[in-house]
mmCIF file of C-alpha atoms and ligand atoms in Angstrom:
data_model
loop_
_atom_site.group_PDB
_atom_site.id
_atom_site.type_symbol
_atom_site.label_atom_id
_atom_site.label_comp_id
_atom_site.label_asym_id
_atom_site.label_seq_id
_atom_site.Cartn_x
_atom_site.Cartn_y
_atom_site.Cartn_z
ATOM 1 C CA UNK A 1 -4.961 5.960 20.439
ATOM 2 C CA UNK A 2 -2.276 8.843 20.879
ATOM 3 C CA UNK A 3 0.471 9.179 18.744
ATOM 4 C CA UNK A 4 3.483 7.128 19.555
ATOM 5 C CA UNK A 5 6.092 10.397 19.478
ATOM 6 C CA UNK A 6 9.260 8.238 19.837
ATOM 7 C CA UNK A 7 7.667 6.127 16.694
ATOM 8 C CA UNK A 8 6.772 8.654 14.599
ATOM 9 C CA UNK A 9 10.086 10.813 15.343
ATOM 10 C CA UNK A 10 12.189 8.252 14.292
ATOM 11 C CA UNK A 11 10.232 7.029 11.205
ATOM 12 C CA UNK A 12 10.201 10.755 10.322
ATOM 13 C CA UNK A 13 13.712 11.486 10.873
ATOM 14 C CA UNK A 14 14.971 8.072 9.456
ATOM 15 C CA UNK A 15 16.290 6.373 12.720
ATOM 16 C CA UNK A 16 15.992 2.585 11.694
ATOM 17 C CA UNK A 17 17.100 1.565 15.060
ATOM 18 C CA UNK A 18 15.102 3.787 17.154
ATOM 19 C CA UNK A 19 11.909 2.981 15.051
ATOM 20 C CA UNK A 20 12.496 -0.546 15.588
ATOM 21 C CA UNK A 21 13.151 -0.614 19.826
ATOM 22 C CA UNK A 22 9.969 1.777 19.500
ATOM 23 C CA UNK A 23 7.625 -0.590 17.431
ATOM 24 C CA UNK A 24 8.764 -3.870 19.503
ATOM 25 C CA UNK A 25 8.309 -1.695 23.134
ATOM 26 C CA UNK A 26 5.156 -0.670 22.011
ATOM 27 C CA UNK A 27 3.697 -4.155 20.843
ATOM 28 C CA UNK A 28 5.515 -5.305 24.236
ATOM 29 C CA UNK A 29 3.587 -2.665 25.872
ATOM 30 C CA UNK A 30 0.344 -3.763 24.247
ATOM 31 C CA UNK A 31 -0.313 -1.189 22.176
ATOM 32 C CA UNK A 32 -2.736 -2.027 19.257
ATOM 33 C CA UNK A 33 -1.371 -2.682 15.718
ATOM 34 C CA UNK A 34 -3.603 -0.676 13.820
ATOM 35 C CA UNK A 35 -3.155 2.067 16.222
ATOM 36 C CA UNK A 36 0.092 2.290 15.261
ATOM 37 C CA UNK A 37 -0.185 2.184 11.950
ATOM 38 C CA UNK A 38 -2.852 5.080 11.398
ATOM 39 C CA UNK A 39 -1.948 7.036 14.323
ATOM 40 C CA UNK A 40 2.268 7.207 14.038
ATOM 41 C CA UNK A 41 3.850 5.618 11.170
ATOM 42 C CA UNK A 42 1.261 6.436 8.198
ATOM 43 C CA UNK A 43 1.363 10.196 9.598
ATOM 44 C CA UNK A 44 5.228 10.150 9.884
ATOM 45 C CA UNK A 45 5.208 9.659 6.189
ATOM 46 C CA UNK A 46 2.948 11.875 5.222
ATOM 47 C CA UNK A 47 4.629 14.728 6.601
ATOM 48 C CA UNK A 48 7.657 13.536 4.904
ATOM 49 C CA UNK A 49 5.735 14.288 1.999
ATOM 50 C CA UNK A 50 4.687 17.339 2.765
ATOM 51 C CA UNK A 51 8.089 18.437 4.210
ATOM 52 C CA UNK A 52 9.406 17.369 0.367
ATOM 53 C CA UNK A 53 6.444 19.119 -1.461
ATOM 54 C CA UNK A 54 7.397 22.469 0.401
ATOM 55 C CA UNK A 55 11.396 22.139 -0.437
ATOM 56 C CA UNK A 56 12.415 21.291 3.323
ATOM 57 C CA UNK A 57 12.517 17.755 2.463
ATOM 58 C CA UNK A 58 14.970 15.464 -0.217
ATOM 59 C CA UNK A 59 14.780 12.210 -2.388
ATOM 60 C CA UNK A 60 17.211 10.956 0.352
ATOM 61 C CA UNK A 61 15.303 11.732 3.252
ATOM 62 C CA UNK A 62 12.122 10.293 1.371
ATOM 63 C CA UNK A 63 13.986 7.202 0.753
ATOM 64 C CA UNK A 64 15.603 6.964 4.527
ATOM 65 C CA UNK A 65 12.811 7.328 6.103
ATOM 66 C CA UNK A 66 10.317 4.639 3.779
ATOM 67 C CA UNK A 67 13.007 2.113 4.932
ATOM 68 C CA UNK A 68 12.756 2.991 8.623
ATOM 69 C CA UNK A 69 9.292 2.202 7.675
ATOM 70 C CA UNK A 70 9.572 -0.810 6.242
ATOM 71 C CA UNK A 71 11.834 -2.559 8.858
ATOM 72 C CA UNK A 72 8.909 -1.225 11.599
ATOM 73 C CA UNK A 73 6.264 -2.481 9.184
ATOM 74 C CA UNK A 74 8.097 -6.310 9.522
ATOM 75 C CA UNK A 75 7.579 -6.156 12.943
ATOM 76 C CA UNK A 76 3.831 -6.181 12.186
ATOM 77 C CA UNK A 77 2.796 -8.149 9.559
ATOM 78 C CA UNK A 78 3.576 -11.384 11.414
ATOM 79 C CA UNK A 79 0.668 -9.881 13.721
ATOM 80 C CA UNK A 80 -1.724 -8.499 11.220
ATOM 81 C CA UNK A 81 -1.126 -12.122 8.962
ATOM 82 C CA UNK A 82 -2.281 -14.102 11.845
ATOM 83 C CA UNK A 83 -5.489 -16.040 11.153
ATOM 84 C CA UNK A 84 -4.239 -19.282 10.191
ATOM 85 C CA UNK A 85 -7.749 -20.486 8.625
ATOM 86 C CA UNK A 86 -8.327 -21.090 4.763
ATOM 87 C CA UNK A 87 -7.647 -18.657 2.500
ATOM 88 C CA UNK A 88 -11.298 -16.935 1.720
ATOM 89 C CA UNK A 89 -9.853 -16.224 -1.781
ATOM 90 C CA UNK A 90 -6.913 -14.830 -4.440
ATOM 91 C CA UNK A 91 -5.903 -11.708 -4.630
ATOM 92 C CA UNK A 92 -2.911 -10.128 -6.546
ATOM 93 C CA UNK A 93 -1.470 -6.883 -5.567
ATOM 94 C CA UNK A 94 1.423 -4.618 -7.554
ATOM 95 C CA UNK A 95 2.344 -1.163 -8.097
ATOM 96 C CA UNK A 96 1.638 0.046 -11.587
ATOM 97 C CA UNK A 97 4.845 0.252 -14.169
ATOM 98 C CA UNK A 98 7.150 3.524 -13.970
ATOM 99 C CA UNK A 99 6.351 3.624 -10.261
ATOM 100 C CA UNK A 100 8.293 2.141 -7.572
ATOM 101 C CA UNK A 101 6.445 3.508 -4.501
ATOM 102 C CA UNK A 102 5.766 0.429 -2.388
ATOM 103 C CA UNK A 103 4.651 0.926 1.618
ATOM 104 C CA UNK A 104 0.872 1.764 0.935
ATOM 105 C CA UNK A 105 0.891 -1.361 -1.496
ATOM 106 C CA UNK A 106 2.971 -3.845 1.014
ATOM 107 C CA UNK A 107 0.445 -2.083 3.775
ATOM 108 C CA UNK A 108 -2.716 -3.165 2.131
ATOM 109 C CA UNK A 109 -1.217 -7.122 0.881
ATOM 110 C CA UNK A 110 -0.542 -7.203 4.546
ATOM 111 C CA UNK A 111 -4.282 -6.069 6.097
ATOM 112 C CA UNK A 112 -5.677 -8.429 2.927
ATOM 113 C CA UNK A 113 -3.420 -11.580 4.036
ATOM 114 C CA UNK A 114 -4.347 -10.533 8.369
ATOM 115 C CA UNK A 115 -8.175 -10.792 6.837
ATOM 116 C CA UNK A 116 -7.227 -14.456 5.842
ATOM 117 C CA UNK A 117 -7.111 -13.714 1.494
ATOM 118 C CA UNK A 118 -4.255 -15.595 -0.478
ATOM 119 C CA UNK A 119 -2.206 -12.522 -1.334
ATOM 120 C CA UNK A 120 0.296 -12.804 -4.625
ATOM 121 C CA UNK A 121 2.560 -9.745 -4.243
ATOM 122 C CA UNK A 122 3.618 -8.797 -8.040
ATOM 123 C CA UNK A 123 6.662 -6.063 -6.648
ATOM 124 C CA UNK A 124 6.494 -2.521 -8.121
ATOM 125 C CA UNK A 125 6.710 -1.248 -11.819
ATOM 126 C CA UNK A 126 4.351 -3.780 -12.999
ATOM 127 C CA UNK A 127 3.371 -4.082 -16.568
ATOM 128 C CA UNK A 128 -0.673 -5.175 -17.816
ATOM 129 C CA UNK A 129 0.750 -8.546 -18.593
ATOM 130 C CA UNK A 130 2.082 -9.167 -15.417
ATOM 131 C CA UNK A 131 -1.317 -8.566 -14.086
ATOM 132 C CA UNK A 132 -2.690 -10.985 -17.017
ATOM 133 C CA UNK A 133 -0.451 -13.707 -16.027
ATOM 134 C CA UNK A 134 -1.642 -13.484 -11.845
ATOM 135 C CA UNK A 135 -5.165 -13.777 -13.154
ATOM 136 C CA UNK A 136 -4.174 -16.814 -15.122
ATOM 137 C CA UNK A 137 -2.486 -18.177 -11.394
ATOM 138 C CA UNK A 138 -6.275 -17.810 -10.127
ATOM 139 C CA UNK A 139 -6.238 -14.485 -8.722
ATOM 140 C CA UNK A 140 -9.683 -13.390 -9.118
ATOM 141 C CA UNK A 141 -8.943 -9.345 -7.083
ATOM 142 C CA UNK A 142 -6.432 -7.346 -8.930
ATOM 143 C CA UNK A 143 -5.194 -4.595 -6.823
ATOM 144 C CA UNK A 144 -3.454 -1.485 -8.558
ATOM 145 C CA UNK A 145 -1.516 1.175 -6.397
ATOM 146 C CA UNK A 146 -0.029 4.136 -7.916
ATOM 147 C CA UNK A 147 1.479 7.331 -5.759
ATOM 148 C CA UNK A 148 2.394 9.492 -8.718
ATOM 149 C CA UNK A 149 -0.010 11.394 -10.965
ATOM 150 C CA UNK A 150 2.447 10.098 -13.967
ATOM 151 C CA UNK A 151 1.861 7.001 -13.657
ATOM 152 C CA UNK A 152 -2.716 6.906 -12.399
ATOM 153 C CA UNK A 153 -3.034 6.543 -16.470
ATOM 154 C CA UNK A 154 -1.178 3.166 -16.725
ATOM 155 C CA UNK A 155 -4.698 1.975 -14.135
ATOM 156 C CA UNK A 156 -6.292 2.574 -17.052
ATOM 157 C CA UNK A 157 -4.510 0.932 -19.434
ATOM 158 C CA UNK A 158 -4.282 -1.954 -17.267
ATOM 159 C CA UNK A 159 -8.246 -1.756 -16.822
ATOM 160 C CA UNK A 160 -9.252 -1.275 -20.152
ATOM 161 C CA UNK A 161 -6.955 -4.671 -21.033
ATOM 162 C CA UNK A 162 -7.811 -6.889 -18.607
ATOM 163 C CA UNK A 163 -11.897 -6.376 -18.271
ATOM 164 C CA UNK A 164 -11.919 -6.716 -22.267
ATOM 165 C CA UNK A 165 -10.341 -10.368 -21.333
ATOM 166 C CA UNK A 166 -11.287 -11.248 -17.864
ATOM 167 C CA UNK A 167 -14.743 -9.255 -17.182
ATOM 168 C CA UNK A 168 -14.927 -11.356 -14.658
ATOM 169 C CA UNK A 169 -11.964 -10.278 -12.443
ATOM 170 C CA UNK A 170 -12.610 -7.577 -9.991
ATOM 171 C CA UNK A 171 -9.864 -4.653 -10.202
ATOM 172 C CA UNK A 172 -9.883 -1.952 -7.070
ATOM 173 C CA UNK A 173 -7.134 0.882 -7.046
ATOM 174 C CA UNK A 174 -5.637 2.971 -4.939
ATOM 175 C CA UNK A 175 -2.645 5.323 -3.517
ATOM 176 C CA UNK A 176 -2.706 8.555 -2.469
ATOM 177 C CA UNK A 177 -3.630 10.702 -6.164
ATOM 178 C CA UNK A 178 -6.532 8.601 -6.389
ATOM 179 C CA UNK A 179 -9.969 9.230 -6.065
ATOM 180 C CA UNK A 180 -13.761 7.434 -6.325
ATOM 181 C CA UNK A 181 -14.023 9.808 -9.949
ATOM 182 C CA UNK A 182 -10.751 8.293 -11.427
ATOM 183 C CA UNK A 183 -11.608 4.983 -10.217
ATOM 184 C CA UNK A 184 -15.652 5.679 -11.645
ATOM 185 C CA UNK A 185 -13.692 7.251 -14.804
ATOM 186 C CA UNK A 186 -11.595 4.369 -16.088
ATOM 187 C CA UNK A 187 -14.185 1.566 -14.802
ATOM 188 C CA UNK A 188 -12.781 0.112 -11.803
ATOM 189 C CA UNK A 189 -14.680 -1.454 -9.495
ATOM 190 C CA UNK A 190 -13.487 0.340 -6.572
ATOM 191 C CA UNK A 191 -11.524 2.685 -4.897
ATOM 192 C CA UNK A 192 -9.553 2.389 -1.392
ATOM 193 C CA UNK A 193 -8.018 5.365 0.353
ATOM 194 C CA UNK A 194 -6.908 2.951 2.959
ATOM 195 C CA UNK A 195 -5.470 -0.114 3.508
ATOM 196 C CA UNK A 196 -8.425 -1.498 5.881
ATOM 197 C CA UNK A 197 -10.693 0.098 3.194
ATOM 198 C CA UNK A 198 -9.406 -2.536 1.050
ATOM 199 C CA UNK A 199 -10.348 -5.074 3.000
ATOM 200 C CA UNK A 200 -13.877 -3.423 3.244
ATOM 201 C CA UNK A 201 -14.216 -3.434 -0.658
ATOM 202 C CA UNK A 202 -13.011 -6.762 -1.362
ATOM 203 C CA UNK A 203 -14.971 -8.076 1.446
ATOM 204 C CA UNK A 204 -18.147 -6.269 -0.047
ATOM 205 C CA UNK A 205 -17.485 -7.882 -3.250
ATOM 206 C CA UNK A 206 -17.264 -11.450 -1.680
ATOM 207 C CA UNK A 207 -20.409 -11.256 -0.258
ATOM 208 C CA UNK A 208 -22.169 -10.809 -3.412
HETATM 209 C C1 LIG B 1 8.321 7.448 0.469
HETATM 210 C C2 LIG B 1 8.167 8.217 -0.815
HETATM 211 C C3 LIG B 1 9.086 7.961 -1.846
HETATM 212 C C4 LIG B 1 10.128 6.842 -1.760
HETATM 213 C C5 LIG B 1 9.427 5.510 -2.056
HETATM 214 C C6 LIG B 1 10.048 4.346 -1.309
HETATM 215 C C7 LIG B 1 9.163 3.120 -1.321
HETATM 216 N N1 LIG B 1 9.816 2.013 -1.150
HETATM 217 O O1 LIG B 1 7.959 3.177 -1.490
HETATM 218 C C8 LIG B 1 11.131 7.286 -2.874
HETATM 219 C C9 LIG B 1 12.205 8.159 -2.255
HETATM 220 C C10 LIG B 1 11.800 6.144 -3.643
HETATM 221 C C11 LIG B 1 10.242 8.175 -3.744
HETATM 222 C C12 LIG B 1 10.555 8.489 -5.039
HETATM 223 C C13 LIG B 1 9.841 9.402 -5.804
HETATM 224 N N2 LIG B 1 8.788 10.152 -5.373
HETATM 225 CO CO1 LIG B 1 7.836 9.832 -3.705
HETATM 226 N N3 LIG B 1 6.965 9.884 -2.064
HETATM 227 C C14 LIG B 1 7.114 9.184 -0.965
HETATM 228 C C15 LIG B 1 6.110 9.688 0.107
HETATM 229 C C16 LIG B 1 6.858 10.617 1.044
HETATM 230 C C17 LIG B 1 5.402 8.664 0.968
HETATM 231 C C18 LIG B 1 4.630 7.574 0.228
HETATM 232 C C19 LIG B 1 4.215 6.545 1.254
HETATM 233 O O2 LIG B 1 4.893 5.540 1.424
HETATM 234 N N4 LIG B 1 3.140 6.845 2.020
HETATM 235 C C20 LIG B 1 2.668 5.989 3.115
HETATM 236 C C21 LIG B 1 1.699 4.936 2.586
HETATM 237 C C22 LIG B 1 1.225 4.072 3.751
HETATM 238 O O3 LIG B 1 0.594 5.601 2.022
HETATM 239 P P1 LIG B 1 0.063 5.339 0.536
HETATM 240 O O4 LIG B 1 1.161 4.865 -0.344
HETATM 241 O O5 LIG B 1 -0.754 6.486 0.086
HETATM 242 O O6 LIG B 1 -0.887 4.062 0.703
HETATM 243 C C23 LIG B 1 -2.098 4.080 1.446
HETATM 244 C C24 LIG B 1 -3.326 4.446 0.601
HETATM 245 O O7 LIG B 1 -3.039 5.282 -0.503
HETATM 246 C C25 LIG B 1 -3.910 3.129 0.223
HETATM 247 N N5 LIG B 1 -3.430 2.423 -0.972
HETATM 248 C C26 LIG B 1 -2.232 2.415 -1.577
HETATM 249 N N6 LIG B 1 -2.203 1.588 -2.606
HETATM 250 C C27 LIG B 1 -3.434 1.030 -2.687
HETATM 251 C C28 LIG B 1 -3.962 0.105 -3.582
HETATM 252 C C29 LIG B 1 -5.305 -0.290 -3.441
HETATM 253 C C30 LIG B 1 -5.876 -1.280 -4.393
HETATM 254 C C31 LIG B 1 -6.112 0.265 -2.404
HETATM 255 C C32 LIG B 1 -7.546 -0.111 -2.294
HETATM 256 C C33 LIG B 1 -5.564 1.189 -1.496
HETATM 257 C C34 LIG B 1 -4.236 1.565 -1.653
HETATM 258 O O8 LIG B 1 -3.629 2.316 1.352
HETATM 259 C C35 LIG B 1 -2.339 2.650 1.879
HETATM 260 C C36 LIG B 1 -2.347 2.411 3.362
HETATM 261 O O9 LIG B 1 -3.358 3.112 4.039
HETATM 262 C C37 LIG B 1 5.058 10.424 -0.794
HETATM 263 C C38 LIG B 1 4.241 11.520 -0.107
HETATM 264 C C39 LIG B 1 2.787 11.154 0.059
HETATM 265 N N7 LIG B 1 2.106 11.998 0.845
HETATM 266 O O10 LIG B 1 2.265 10.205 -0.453
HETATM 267 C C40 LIG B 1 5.950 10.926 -1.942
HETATM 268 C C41 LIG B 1 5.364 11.245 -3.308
HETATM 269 C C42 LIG B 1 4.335 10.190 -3.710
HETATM 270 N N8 LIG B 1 6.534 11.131 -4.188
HETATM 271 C C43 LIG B 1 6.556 12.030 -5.112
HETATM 272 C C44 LIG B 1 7.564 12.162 -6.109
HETATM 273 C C45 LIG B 1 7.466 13.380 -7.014
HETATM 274 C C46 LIG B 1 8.583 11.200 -6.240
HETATM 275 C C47 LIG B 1 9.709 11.183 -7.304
HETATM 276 C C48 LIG B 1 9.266 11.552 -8.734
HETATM 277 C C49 LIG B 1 10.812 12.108 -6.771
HETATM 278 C C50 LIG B 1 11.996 12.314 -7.674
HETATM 279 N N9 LIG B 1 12.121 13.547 -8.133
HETATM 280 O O11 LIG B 1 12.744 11.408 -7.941
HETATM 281 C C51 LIG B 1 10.219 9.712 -7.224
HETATM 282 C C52 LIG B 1 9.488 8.766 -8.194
HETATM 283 C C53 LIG B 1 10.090 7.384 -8.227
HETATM 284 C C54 LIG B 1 9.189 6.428 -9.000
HETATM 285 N N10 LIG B 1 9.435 6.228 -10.288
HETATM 286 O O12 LIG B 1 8.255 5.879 -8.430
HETATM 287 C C55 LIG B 1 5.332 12.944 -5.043
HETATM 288 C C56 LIG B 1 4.289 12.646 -6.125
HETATM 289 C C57 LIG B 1 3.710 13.909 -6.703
HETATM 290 C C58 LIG B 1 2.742 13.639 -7.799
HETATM 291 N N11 LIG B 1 1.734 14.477 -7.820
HETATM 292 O O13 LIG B 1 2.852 12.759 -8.595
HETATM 293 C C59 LIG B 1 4.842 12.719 -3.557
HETATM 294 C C60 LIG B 1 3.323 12.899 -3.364
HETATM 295 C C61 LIG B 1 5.620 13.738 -2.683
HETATM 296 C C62 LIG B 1 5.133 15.156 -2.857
HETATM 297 N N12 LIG B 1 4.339 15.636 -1.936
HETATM 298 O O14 LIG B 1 5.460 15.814 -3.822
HETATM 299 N N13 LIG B 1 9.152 8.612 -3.050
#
């Protein structure tokens, strides 16, 4: 699918209202969810990034633009949480403490809910116990996102405590410093450098 230049534009340049007529015309229009998602607003907020890594880019504009995304993101998870069957299992899904970078983490709790999991959403800055006390709910997939290289060594932390307790648990990590060597390095079971790669892994990992 092409890019969806009004979409992207106005994720980009922070234009909640624009973003939003854009995201409703094009689901009105047809226009396939996950197209949208990979093709115009993920992109949009990568160049963001990029823009900020070079110096052309702020904090503010960072911040301006992740809520145009999150108001456009609403308009979708309604669609990609549609199955409506019986949950095929628990999952619990946070950001790891010191980092507050939520979209990739809200993305992927959204694909795992569409692909009919029980998702527990544990917010952002999220300590090992908090984890701990979601596996003691039921949860039996911990998910870890982290976006800064600060905070990848609080996944390990978290790892290293909960498989010494729960070795039965399945933990999978992700976000966008991560790779399959840090996950292989501090014993995860998995790495996902997307949010429908998520649902690949934990569907993998059901099946066995
Ligand atoms: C938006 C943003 C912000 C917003 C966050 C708002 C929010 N509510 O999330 C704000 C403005 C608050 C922010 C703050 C900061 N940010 Co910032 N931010 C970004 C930005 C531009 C986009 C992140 C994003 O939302 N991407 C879109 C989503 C969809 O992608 P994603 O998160 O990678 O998630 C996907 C995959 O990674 C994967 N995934 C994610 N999690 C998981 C989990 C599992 C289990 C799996 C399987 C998969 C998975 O699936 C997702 C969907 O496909 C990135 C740039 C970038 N390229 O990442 C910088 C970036 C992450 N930020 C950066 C920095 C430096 C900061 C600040 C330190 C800036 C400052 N000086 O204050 C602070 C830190 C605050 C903190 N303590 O967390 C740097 C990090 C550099 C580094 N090497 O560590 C980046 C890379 C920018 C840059 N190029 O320099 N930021």
């Amino acid at each position: 699918m092409a890019r969806n230049e009004q979409l992207y534009q106005a994720v980009y340049k922070g234009d909640q209202k624009t973003a939003e007529q854009a995201v409703l015309k094009a689901l009105e229009d047809g226009e396939d969810v996950a197209g949208l998602l990979e093709d115009s607003l993920i992109p949009a907020m990568k160049q963001i990034g990029e823009d900020f890594e070079c110096g052309e880019a702020f904090v503010p504009e960072m911040l301006i633009a992740a809520r145009t995304m999150s108001k456009a993101l609403a308009h979708l998870k309604p669609l990609l949480g549609e199955s409506g069957i019986e949950p095929k299992g628990k999952i619990c899904i946070g950001t790891v403490k010191g980092d507050l970078h939520d979209i990739g983490k809200n993305l992927v709790g959204m694909m795992l809910e569409g692909a009919g999991y029980e998702v527990e959403d544990l917010g952002v800055d999220c300590s090992p116990e908090k984890f701990e006390e979601a596996v003691e709910r039921g949860a039996t997939f911990v998910m870890l996102s982290a976006l800064l290289t600060t905070t990848m060594p609080v996944m390990k932390d978290i790892v290293e405590y909960l498989k010494a307790k729960y070795p039965e648990v399945h933990i999978l990590i992700g976000g966008a410093p991560i790779s399959q060597e840090y996950s292989d390095s501090i014993g995860a079971d998995g790495y996902g450098a997307t949010a429908s790669q998520a649902v690949t892994l934990v569907e993998g990992l059901v099946a066995k």
